[in-house]
Short mmCIF file of C-alpha atoms in Angstrom, two decimals:
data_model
loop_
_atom_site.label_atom_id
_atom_site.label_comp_id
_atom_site.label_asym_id
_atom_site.label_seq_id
_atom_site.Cartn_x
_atom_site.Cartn_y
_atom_site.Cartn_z
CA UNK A 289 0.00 0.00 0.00
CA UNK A 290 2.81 2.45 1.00
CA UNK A 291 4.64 1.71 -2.47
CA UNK A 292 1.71 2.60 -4.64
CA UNK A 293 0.75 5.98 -2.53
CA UNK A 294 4.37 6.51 -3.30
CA UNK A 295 3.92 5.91 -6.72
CA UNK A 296 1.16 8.13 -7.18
CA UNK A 297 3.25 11.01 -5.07
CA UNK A 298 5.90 10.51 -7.58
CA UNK A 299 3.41 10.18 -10.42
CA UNK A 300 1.89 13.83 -9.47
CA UNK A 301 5.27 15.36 -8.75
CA UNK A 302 6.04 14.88 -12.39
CA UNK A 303 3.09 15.68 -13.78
CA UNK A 304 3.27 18.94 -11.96
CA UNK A 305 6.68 19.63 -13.31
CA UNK A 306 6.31 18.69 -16.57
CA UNK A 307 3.33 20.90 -16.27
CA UNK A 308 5.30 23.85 -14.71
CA UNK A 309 7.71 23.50 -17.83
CA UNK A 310 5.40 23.45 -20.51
CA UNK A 311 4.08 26.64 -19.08
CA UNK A 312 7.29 28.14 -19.01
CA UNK A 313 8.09 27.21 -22.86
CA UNK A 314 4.94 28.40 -23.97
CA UNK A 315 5.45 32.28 -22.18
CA UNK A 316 9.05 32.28 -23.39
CA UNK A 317 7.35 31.58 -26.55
CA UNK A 318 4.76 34.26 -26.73
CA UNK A 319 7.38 36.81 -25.42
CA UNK A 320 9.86 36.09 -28.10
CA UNK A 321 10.13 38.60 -30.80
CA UNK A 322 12.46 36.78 -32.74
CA UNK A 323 14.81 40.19 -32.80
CA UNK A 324 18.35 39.85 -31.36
CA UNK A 325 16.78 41.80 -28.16
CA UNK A 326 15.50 38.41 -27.61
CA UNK A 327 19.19 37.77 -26.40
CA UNK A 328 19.99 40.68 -24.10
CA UNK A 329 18.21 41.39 -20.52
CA UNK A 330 17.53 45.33 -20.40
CA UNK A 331 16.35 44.56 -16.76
CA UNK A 332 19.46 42.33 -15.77
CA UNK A 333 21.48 45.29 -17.34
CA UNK A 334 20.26 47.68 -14.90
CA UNK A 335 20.23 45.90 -11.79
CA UNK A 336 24.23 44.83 -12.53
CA UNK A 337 24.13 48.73 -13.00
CA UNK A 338 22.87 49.12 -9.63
CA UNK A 339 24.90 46.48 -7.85
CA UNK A 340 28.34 48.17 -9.67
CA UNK A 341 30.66 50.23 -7.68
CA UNK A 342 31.55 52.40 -11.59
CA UNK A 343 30.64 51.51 -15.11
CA UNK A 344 34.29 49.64 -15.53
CA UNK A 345 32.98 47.22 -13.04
CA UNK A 346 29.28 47.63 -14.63
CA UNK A 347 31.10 46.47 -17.58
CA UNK A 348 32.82 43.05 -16.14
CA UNK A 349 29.29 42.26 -14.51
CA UNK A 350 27.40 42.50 -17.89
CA UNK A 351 30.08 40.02 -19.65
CA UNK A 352 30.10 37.79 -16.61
CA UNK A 353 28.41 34.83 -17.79
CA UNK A 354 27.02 33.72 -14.65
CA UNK A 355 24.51 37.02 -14.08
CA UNK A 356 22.53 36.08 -17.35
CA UNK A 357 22.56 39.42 -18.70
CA UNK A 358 24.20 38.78 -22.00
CA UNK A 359 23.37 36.07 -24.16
CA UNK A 360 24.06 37.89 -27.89
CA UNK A 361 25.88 36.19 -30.64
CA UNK A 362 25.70 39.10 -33.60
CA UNK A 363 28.46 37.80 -35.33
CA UNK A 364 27.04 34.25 -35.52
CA UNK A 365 30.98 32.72 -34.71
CA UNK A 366 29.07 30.86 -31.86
CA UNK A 367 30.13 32.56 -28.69
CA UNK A 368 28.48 35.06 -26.71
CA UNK A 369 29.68 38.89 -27.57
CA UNK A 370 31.64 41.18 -25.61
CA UNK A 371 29.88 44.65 -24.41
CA UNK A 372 31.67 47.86 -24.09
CA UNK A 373 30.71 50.44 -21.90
CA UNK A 374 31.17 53.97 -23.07
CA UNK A 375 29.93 57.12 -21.44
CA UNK A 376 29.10 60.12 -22.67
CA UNK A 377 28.94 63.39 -20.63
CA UNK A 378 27.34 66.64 -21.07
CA UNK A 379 27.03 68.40 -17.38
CA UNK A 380 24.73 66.58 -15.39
CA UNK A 381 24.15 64.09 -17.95
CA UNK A 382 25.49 60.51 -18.53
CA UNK A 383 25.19 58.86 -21.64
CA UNK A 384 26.09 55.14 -20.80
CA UNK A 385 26.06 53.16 -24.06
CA UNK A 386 26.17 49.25 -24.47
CA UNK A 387 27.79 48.35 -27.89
CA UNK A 388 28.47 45.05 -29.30
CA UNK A 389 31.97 45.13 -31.43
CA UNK A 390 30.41 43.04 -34.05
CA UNK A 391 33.64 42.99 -36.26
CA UNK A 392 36.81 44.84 -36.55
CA UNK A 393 35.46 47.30 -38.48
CA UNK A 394 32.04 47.62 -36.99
CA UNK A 395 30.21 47.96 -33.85
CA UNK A 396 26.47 48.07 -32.93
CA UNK A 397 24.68 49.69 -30.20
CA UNK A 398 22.40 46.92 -27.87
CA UNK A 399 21.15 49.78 -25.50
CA UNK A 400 22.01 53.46 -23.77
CA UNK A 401 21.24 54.15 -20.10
CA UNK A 402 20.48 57.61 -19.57
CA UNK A 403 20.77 58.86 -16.60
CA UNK A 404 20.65 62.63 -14.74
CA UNK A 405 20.90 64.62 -11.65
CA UNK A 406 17.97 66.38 -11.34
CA UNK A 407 18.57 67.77 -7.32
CA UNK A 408 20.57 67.73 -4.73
CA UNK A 409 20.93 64.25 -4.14
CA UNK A 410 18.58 62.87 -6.38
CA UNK A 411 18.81 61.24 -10.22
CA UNK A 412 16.38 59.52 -12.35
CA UNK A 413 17.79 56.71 -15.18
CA UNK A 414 16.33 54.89 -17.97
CA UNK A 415 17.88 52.12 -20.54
CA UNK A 416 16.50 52.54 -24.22
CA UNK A 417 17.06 49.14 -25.84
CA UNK A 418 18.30 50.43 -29.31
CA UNK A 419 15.73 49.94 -32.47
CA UNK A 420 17.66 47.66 -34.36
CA UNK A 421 18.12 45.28 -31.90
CA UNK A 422 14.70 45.07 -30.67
CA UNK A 423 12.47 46.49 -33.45
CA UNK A 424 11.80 49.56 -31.73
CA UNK A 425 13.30 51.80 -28.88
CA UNK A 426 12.49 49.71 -25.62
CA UNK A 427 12.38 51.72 -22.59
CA UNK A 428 13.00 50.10 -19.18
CA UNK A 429 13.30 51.98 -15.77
CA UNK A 430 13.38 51.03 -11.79
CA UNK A 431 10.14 50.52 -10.25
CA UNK A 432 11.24 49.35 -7.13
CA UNK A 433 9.37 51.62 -4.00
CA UNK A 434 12.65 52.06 -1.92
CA UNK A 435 13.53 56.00 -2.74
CA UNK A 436 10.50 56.53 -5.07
CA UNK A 437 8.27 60.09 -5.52
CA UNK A 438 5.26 60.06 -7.03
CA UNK A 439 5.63 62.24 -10.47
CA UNK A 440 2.21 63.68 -11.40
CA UNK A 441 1.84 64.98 -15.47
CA UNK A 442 -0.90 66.77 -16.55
CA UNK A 443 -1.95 66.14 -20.30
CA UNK A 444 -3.84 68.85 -22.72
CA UNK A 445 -5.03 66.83 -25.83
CA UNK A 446 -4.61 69.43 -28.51
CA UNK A 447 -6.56 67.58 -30.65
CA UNK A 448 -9.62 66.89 -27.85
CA UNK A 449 -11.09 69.11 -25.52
CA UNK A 450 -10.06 67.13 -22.51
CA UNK A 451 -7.37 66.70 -20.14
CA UNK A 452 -5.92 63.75 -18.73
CA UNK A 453 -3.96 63.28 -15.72
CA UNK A 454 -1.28 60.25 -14.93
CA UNK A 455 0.72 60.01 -11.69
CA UNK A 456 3.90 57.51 -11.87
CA UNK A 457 5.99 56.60 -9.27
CA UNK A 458 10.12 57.90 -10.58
CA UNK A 459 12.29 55.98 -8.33
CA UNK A 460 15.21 58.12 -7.25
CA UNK A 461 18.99 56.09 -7.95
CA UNK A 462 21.04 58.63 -6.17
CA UNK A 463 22.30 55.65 -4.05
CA UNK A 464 23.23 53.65 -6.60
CA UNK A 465 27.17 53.02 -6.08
CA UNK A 466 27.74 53.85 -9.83
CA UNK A 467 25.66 56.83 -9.63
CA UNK A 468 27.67 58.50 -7.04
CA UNK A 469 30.96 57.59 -8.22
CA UNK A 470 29.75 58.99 -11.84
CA UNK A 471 29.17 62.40 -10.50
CA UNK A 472 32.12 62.74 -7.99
CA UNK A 473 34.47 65.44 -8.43
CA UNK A 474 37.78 63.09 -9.80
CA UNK A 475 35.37 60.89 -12.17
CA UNK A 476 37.34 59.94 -14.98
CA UNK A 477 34.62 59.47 -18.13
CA UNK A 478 34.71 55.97 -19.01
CA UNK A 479 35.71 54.44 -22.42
CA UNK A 480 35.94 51.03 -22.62
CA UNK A 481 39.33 50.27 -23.60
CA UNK A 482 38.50 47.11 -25.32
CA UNK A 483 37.98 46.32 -29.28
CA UNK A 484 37.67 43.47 -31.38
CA UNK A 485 41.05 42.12 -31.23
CA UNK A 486 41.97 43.34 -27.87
CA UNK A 487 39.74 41.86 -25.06
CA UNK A 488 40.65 41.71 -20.95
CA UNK A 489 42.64 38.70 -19.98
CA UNK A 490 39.56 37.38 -17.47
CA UNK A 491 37.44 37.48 -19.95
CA UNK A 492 36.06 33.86 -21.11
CA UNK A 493 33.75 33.74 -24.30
CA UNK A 494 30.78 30.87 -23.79
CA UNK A 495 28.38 29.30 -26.16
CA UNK A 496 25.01 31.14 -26.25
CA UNK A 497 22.28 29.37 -24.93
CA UNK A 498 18.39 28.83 -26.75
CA UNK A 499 16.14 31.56 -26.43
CA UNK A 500 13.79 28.95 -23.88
CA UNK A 501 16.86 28.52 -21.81
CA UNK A 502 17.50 32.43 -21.41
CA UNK A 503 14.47 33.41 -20.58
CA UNK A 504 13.98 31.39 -17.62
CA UNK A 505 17.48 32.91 -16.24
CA UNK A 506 16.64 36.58 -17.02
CA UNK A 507 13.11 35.99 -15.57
CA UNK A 508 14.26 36.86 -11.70
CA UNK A 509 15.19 40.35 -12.76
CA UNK A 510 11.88 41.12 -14.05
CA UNK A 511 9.65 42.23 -11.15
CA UNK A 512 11.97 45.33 -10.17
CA UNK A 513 11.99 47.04 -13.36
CA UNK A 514 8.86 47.82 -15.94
CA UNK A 515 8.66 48.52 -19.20
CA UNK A 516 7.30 52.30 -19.61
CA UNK A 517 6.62 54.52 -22.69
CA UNK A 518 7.91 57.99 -22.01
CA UNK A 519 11.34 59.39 -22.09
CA UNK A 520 12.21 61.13 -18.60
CA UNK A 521 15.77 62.33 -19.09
CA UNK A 522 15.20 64.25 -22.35
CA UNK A 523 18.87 65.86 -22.02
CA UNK A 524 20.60 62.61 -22.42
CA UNK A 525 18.88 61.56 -25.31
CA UNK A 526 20.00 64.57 -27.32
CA UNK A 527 23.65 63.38 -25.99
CA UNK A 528 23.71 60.47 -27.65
CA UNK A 529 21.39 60.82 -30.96
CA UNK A 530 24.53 62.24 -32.58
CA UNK A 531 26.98 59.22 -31.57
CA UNK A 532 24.78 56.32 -32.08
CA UNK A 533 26.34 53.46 -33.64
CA UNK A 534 24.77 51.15 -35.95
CA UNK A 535 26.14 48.11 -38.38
CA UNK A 536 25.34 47.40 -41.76
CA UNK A 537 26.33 43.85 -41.16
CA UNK A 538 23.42 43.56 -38.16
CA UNK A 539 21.24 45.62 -39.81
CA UNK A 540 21.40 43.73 -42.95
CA UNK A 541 20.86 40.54 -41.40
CA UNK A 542 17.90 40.93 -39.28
CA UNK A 543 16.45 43.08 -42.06
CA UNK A 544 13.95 40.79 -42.48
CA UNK A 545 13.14 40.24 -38.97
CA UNK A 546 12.75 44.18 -38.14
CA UNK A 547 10.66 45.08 -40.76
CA UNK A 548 8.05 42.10 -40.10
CA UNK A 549 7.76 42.92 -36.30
CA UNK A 550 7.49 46.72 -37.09
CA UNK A 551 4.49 45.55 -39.84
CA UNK A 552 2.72 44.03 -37.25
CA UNK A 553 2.32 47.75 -35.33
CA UNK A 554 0.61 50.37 -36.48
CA UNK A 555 1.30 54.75 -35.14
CA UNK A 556 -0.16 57.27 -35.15
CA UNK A 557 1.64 60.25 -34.14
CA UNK A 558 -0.25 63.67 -32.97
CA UNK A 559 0.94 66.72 -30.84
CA UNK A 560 0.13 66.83 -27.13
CA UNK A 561 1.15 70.08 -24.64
CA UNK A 562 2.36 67.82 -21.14
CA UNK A 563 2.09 70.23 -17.76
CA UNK A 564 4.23 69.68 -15.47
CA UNK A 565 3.86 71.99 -12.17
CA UNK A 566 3.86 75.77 -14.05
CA UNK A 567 6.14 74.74 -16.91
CA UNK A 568 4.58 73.58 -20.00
CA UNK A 569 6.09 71.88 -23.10
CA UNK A 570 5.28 70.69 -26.61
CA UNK A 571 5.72 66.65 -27.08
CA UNK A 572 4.66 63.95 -29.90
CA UNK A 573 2.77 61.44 -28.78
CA UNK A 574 2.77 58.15 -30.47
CA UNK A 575 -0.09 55.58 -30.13
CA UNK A 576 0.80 52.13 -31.18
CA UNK A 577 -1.42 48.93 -31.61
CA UNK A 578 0.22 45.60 -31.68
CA UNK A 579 -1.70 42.94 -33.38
CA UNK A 580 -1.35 39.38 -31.08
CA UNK A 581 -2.81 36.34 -31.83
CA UNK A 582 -6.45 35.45 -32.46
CA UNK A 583 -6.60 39.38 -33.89
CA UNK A 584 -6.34 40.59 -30.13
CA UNK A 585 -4.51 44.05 -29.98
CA UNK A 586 -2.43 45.71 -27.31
CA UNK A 587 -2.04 49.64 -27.25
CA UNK A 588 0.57 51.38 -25.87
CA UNK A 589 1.31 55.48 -25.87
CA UNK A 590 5.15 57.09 -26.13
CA UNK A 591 5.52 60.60 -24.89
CA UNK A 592 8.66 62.25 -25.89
CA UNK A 593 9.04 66.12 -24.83
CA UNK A 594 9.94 68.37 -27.91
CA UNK A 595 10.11 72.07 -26.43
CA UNK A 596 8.96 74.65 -23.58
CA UNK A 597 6.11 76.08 -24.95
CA UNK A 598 5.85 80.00 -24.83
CA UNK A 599 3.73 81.87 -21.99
#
C-alpha cells in the first residue's frame, strides 16, 4: 500500500513539473520577438548597474556569464559577444552606451542608459534598448518603491477638448554606487578600452544558450523594473542621438526580422502640450497597436518632450 501511494506522489510530482515547464516554454514563446533583443536582458542590465561600484565594473558584470545578462551572438561565430561600456557626458548628464563590437570594423549599439541629476541628491535613469536590436526603442526603468516620488503629469489633448492626468511613481537612484561615483568630483569618463582584437585577460567567451533557456534565467530580474513609454531624461537623449552606432552587417541581417515585427504595429503620431507643475512643453505622442494572436490588440502610448512652450 505504501509503495503505490508513493507511486502516485511521484506520479503527481512529475506531472506537476512537466506541467510547470510546458508553461514556461509556452510564455518564453509568446514573449519572443524573434529580434536579437530576444538575447539581451535590459532589466538584468540595470540591476548589474545598480549592484556596480563604476561603469568599468558595470562592464565586467554584464560580460560575466554567470549574471545572465548577455546572451548575444551578432556575429554568428558561436560565442556570446563582448559589451563595451562607453559614457558620454554633457554636465549633469550621462550617456552610458552598451555596444556590441560586431567585427573589426564595426560595432552596434544593444542599448544606452540615460541617466541625470535632477537635485541635490537625487537622479532619475532609464535604458533605451536600441531599435535595431529590438524592433523599436524599448524603454525600461526602476520601479522598485525604496527611494520613489510620485511624479504627477498633466496632459492637454490638442486635438480633444479634454485633459488627462497620470501620476507615476520615478524611483530616485542617487544611491546607486555607480551613480555616485559617476558624479564625484575626480570621475574619470569611461571608455571602454577594449575592441575586437583586444579583449581583458579574465574574460572567457561561452556558447550562447536557446532563447527557452534564457528566458527562464533573465526571468528573476523582471519584477523590479517595468517597461514604460515615455522618455524622462530628455537631455541625455540629445547626448547620444549624434553618436549612435549602428552596423550594416546587423542591420542587414535581421532586415527581415525588423521590418516584419514593425508591420505588425501600427502609429499614429499627434501633438500633445504635457504640464508639469507651471512649466509647459510641446511633445509627440505616439499611439501604437500591436496585433497578437487570435486578432487581439495591445495599445501602448510614447511621450517624448519636444520644447517649452511659450507663456
Amino acid at each position: 500500500m505504501k509503495r503505490k501511494n508513493g507511486f502516485k506522489v511521484l506520479s503527481l510530482v512529475t506531472v506537476l513539473l512537466w506541467g510547470t515547464g510546458t508553461l514556461q516554454a509556452q510564455t518564453a514563446a509568446q514573449d519572443s520577438t524573434g529580434l536579437p533583443g530576444d538575447n539581451f536582458s535590459l532589466e538584468g542590465a540595470l540591476e548589474m548597474f545598480q549592484k556596480a561600484g563604476s561603469p568599468e565594473e558595470f562592464e565586467k558584470m554584464l560580460n560575466s556569464q554567470e549574471n545572465n545578462v548577455n546572451n548575444l551572438d551578432l556575429n554568428e561565430d558561436g560565442e556570446a559577444d563582448y559589451i563595451k561600456v562607453i559614457d558620454k557626458r554633457d554636465g549633469d548628464v550621462h550617456a552610458l552606451i552598451l555596444q556590441d563590437a560586431v567585427s573589426e570594423n564595426e560595432d552596434q549599439d544593444i542599448a544606452v542608459i540615460e541617466l541625470e541629476k535632477t537635485g541635490n541628491d537625487q537622479a532619475v535613469l532609464q535604458i533605451i534598448g536600441d531599435e535595431d536590436i529590438y524592433g523599436e526603442e524599448r524603454i525600461v526603468e526602476p520601479t522598485d518603491n525604496t527611494n520613489a516620488q510620485k511624479q504627477t503629469t498633466r496632459v492637454v489633448d490638442d486635438a480633444a477638448p479634454r485633459t488627462r492626468t497620470h501620476t507615476t511613481v520615478v524611483v530616485n537612484v542617487w544611491a546607486w554606487p555607480a551613480v555616485r561615483y559617476m558624479y564625484a568630483p575626480r570621475y574619470v569618463v569611461w571608455a571602454s578600452p577594449w575592441a575586437w582584437h583586444r579583449r581583458p585577460i579574465w574574460w572567457r567567451p561561452w556558447r550562447p544558450v536557446r532563447y527557452h533557456a534564457f528566458y527562464t534565467y533573465r526571468r528573476p530580474y523582471r519584477p523590479r523594473y517595468v517597461v514604460v513609454h515615455t522618455h524622462r531624461v530628455v537631455h541625455a537623449a540629445r547626448v547620444y542621438r549624434p553618436v549612435r552606432t549602428t552596423s550594416v552587417t546587423v542591420t542587414t541581417r535581421h532586415q527581415a526580422s525588423v521590418t516584419r515585427y514593425r508591420a505588425d504595429r501600427t502609429s499614429q503620431r499627434k501633438s500633445v502640450t504635457v504640464t508639469k507643475g507651471n512649466k509647459q512643453v510641446k511633445a509627440t505622442r505616439r499611439t501604437t497597436t500591436v496585433e497578437g494572436k487570435r486578432g487581439r490588440a495591445k495599445t501602448t502610448r510614447t511621450t517624448t518632450r519636444v520644447r517649452r512652450t511659450r507663456d
